[in-house]
Coordinates of C-alpha atoms in Angstrom, one line a residue:
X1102 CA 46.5 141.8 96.9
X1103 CA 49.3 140.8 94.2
X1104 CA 52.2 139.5 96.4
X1105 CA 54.5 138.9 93.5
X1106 CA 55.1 141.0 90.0
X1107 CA 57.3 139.7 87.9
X1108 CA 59.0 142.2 85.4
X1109 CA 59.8 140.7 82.1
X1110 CA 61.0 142.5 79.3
X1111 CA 61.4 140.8 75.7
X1112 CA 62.8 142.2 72.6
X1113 CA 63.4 139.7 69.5
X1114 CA 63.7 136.2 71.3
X1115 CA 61.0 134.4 69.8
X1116 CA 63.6 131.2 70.4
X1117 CA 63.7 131.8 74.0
X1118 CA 60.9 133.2 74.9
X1119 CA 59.0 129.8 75.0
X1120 CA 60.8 128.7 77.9
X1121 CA 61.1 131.5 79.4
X1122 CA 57.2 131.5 79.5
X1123 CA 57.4 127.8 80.3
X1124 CA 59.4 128.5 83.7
X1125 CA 56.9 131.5 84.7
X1126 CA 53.7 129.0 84.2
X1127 CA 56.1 126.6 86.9
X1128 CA 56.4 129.4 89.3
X1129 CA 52.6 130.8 88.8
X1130 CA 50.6 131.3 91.8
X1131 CA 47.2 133.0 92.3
X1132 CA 48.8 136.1 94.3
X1133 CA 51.6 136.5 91.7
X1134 CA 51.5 138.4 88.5
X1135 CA 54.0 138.1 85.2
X1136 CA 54.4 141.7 83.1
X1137 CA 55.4 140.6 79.9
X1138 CA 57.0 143.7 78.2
X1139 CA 57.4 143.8 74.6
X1140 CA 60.0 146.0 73.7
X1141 CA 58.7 146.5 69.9
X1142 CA 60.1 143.0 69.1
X1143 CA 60.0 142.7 65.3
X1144 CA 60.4 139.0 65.0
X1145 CA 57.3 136.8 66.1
X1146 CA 58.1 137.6 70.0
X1147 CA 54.7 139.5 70.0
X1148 CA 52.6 136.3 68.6
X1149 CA 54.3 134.4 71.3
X1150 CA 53.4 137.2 73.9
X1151 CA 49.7 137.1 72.9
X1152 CA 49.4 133.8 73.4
X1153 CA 51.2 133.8 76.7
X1154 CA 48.4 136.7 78.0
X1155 CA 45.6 134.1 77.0
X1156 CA 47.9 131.2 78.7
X1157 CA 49.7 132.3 81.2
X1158 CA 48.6 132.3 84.9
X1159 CA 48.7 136.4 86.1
X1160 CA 50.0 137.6 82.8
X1161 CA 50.0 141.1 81.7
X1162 CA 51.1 141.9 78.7
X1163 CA 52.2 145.3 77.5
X1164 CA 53.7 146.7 74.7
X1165 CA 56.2 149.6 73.1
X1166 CA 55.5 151.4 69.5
X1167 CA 59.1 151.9 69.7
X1168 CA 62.2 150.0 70.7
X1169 CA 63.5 151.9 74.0
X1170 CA 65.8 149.5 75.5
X1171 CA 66.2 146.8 78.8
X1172 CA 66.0 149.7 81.4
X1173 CA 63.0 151.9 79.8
X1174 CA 61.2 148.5 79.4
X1175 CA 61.7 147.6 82.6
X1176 CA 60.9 151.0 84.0
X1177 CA 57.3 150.2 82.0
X1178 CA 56.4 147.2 83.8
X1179 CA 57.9 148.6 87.1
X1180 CA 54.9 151.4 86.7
X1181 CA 52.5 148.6 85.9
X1182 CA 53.3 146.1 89.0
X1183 CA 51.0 146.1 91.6
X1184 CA 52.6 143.8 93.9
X1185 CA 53.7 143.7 97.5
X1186 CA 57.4 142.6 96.3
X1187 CA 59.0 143.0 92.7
X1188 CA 61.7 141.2 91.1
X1189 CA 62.9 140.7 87.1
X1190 CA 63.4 138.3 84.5
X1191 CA 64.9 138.8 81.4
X1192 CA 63.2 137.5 78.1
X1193 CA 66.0 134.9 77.4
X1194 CA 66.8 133.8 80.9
X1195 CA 64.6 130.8 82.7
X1196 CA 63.4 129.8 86.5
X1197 CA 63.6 126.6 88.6
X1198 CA 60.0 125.4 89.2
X1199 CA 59.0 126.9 92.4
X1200 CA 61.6 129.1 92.6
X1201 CA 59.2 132.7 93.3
X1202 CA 57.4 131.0 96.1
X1203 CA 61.0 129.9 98.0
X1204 CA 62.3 134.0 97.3
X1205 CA 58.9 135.5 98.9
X1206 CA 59.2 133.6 101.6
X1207 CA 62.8 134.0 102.3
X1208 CA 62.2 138.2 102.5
X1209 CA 59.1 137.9 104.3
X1210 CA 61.3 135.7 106.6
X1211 CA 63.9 138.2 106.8
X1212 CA 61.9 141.1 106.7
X1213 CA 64.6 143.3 105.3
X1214 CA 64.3 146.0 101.9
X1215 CA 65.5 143.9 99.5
X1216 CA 67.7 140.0 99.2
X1217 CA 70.3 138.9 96.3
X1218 CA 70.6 135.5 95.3
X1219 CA 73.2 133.6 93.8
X1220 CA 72.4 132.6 90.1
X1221 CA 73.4 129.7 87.5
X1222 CA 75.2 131.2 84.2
X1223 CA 74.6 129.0 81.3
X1224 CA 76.7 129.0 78.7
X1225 CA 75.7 126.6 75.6
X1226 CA 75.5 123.5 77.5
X1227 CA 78.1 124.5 80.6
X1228 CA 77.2 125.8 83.5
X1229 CA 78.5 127.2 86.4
X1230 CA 77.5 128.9 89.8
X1231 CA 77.6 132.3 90.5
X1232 CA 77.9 133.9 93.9
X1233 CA 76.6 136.7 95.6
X1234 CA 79.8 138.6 96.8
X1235 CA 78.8 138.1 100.3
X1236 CA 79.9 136.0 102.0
X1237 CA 77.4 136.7 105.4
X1238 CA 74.3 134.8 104.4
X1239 CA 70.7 134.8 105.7
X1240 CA 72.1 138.0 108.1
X1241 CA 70.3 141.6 107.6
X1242 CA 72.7 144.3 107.4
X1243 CA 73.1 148.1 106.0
X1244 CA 73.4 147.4 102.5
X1245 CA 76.0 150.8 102.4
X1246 CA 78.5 148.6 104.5
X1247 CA 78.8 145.9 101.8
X1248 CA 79.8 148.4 99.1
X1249 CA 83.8 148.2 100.0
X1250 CA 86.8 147.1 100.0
X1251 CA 87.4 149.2 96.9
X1252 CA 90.1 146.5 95.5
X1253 CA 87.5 143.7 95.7
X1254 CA 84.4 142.5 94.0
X1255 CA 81.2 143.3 96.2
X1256 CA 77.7 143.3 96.4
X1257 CA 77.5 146.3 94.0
X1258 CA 79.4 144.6 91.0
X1259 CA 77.4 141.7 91.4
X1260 CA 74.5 144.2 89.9
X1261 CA 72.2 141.7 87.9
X1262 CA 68.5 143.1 88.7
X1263 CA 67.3 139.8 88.4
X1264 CA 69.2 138.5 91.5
X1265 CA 66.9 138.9 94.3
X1266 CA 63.8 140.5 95.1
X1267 CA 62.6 143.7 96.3
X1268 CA 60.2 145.4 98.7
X1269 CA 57.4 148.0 97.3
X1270 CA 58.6 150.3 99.5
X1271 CA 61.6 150.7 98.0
X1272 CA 59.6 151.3 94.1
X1273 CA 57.9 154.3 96.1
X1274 CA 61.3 155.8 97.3
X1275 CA 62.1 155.7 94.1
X1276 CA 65.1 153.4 93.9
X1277 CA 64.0 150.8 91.8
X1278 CA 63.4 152.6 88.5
X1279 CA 66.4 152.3 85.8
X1280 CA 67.8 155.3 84.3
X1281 CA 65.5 155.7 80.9
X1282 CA 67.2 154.7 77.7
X1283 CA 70.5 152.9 78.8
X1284 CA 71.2 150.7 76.6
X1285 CA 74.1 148.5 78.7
X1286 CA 75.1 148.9 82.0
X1287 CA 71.7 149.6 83.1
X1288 CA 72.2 147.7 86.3
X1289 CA 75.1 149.4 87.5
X1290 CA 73.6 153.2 88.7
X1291 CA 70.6 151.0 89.9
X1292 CA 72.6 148.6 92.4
X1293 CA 74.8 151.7 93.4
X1294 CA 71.3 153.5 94.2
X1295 CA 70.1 150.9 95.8
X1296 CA 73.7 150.1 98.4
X1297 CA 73.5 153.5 98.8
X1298 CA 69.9 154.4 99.6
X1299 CA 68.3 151.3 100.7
X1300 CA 68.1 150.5 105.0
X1301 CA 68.5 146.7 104.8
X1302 CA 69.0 144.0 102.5
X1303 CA 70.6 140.6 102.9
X1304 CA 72.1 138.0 100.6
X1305 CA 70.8 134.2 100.7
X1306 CA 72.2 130.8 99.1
X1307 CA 69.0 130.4 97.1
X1308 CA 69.5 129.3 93.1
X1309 CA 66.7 128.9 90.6
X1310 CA 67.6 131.6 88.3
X1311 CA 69.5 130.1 85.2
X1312 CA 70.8 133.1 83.2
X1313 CA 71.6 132.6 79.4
X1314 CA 75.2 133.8 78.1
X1315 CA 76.0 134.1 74.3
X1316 CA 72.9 135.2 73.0
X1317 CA 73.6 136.2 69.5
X1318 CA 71.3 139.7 69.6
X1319 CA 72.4 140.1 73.6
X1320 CA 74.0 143.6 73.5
X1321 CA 77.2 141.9 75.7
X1322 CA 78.1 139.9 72.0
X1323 CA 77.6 143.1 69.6
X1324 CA 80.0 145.3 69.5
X1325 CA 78.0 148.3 68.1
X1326 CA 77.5 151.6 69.4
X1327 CA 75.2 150.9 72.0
X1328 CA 77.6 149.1 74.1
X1329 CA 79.6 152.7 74.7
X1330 CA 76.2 153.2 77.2
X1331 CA 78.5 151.9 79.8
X1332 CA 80.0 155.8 79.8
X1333 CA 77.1 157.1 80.7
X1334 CA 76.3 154.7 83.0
X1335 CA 79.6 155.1 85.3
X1336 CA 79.3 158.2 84.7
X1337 CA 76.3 158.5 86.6
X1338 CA 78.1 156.4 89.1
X1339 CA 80.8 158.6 90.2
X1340 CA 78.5 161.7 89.7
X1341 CA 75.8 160.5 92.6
X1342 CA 78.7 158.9 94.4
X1343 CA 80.9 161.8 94.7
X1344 CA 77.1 163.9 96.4
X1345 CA 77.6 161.0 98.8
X1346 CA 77.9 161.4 102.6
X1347 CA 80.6 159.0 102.2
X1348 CA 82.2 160.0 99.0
X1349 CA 85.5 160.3 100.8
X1350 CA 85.1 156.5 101.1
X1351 CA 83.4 155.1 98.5
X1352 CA 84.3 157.4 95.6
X1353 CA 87.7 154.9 95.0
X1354 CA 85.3 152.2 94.9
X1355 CA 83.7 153.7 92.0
X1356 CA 86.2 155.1 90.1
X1357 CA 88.5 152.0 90.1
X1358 CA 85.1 150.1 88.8
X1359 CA 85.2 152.1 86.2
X1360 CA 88.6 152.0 85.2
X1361 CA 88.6 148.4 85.1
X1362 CA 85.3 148.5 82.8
X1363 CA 86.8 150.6 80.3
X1364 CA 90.8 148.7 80.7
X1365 CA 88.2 145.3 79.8
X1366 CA 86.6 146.8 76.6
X1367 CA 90.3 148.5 75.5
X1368 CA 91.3 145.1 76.0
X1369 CA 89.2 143.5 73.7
X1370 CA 88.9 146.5 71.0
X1371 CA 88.5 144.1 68.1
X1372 CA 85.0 142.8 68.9
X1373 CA 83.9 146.6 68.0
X1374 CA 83.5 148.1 64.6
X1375 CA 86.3 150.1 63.9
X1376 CA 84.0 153.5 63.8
X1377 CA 83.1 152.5 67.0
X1378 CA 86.4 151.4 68.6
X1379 CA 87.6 154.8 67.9
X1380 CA 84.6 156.2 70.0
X1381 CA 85.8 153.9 72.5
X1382 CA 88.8 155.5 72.9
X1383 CA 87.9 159.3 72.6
X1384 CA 84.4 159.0 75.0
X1385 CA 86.9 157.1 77.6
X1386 CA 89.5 159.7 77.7
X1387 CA 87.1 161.7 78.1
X1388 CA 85.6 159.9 80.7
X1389 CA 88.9 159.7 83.0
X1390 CA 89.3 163.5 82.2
X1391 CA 85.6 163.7 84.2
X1392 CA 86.6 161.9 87.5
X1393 CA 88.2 163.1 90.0
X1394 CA 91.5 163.0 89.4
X1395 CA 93.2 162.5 92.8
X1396 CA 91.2 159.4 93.2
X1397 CA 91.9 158.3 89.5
X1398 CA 95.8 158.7 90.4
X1399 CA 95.3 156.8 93.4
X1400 CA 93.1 154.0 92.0
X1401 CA 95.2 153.7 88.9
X1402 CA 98.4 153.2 91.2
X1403 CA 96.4 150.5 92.7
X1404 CA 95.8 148.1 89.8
X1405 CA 98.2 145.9 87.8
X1406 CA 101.2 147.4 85.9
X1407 CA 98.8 146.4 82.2
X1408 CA 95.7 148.1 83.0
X1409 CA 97.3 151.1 84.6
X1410 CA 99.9 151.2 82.0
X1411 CA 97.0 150.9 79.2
X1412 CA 95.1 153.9 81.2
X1413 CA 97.5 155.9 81.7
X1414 CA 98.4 156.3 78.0
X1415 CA 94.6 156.5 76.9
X1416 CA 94.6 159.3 79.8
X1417 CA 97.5 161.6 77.9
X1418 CA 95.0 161.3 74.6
X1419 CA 94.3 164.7 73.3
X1420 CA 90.0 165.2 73.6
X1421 CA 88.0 167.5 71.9
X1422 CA 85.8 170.2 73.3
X1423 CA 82.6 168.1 72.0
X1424 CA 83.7 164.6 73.2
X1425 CA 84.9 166.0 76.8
X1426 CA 81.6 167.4 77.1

């Protein structure tokens, strides 16, 4: 029986990948197993994948014929894993030795659907600690109870899949599988799912994930069309939300989240080619055309007079028939 899989997609870090593989040898165990997804890399992140399969301690190494993106590849190794519990990596990102053993035996301890760790963000040579919005830690509770207050960060904007570690059962309810071809923002109708739909989960004080920032080919430094994904994304967010039980209550939550997403990329417009800044701005007027507009009124009366003011104004923008759509 495979207690641990490990989902790793990698697309075109053949400088990372190396100690990314490096960490996974330091966590290897004979019950755990490592999917190594190559996302149709075309630098020499497939040579360095081939390797690892020979090398690596439980490896399992799969491959795409064509580039599909974070959540499809991680959707491929999710169909592969055959273990008990399931958690992610990303291809650029790196582990604390020992690390999977301490987050096996801290759900198995707590016995709950799935646990979120805190993280360490490394920035060139900075780094900094990163918290689990929680502030109740080592306690089980209903996962749907953490998703408010709607004017504060929670445990469903913390949404980095590779923060915790989740129980089997949850891959056969269908909640752990990301909505295919996302490009950005993959993480965000995935945690919501997950606050919404899982039973129990709880957060613990546990680092040993070190998560790389300023990656030149990370999506989160391009500013090309891909990024705009976030639309569809939140989208997707309010959509499920709003066939809540709760909507009444947690459809604020969702549609403020979005606002401020789309008041943060407005407010740094110059990072995108200018083709795709004015996509920006048509797909989210569009957007806040799509949510319901009660809550909109009341979430944008809710935030600071900049980002309401910058809102407001994209929300008189004139949208066409195809863009609304």
């Amino acid at each position: 029986m495979v207690k641990l899989s490990v989902i790793v997609p990698f697309y075109n870090v053949q400088q990372y990948a190396p100690d990314t593989l490096k960490s996974l040898r330091a966590n290897a165990r004979d019950d755990f197993e490592f999917i190594l997804v190559d996302d149709c890399s075309k630098d020499e992140t497939p040579e360095i994948l081939e390797r690892a399969a020979r090398e690596l301690p439980g490896a399992v190494h799969l491959r795409h014929e064509t580039n599909g993106g974070l959540a499809t590849a991680r959707n491929t190794g999710l169909d592969a894993a055959r273990g008990e519990y399931l958690t992610f990596l990303d291809g650029d990102d790196w582990l604390a030795p020992g690390y999977y053993a301490q987050l096996v035996a801290a759900i198995e301890q707590l016995g709950c659907d799935f646990v979120r760790t805190d993280h360490v963000q490394c920035t060139a040579r900075a780094r900094s600690i990163h918290r689990v919005p929680h502030g109740r830690r080592g306690v089980v509770m209903p996962p749907r109870d953490v998703i408010l207050p709607a004017d504060r960060s929670t445990s469903v904007d913390y949404a980095y899949a590779w923060a915790g570690i989740y129980h089997r059962r949850l891959a056969d309810q269908g909640l752990l599988h990301f909505t295919d071809g996302l490009r950005t923002a993959e993480d965000r109708p995935w945690i919501w799912r997950l606050h919404r739909e899982a039973e129990s989960f709880a957060a613990v004080g546990l680092l040993g994930v070190f998560y790389r920032r300023g990656v030149a080919s990370s999506l989160t430094q391009i500013g090309d069309v891909r990024q705009l994904d976030f639309i569809r994304a939140f989208d997707q967010v309010v959509r499920e939300t709003a066939e809540d039980r709760d909507a009444d209550k947690l459809l604020p939550k969702a549609v403020r989240t979005y606002c401020a997403i789309i008041s943060h990329h407005l407010g740094s417009i110059e990072r995108f080619e200018p083709q795709v800044a004015r996509k920006l701005k048509s797909r989210s007027a569009a957007a806040l055309k799509r949510m319901p507009q009660g809550v909109l009124d009341d979430a944008l009366d809710s935030m600071d007079i900049q980002r309401a003011t910058r809102l407001r104004r994209l929300r008189r923008r004139p949208v066409s028939a195809e863009v609304a759509a």
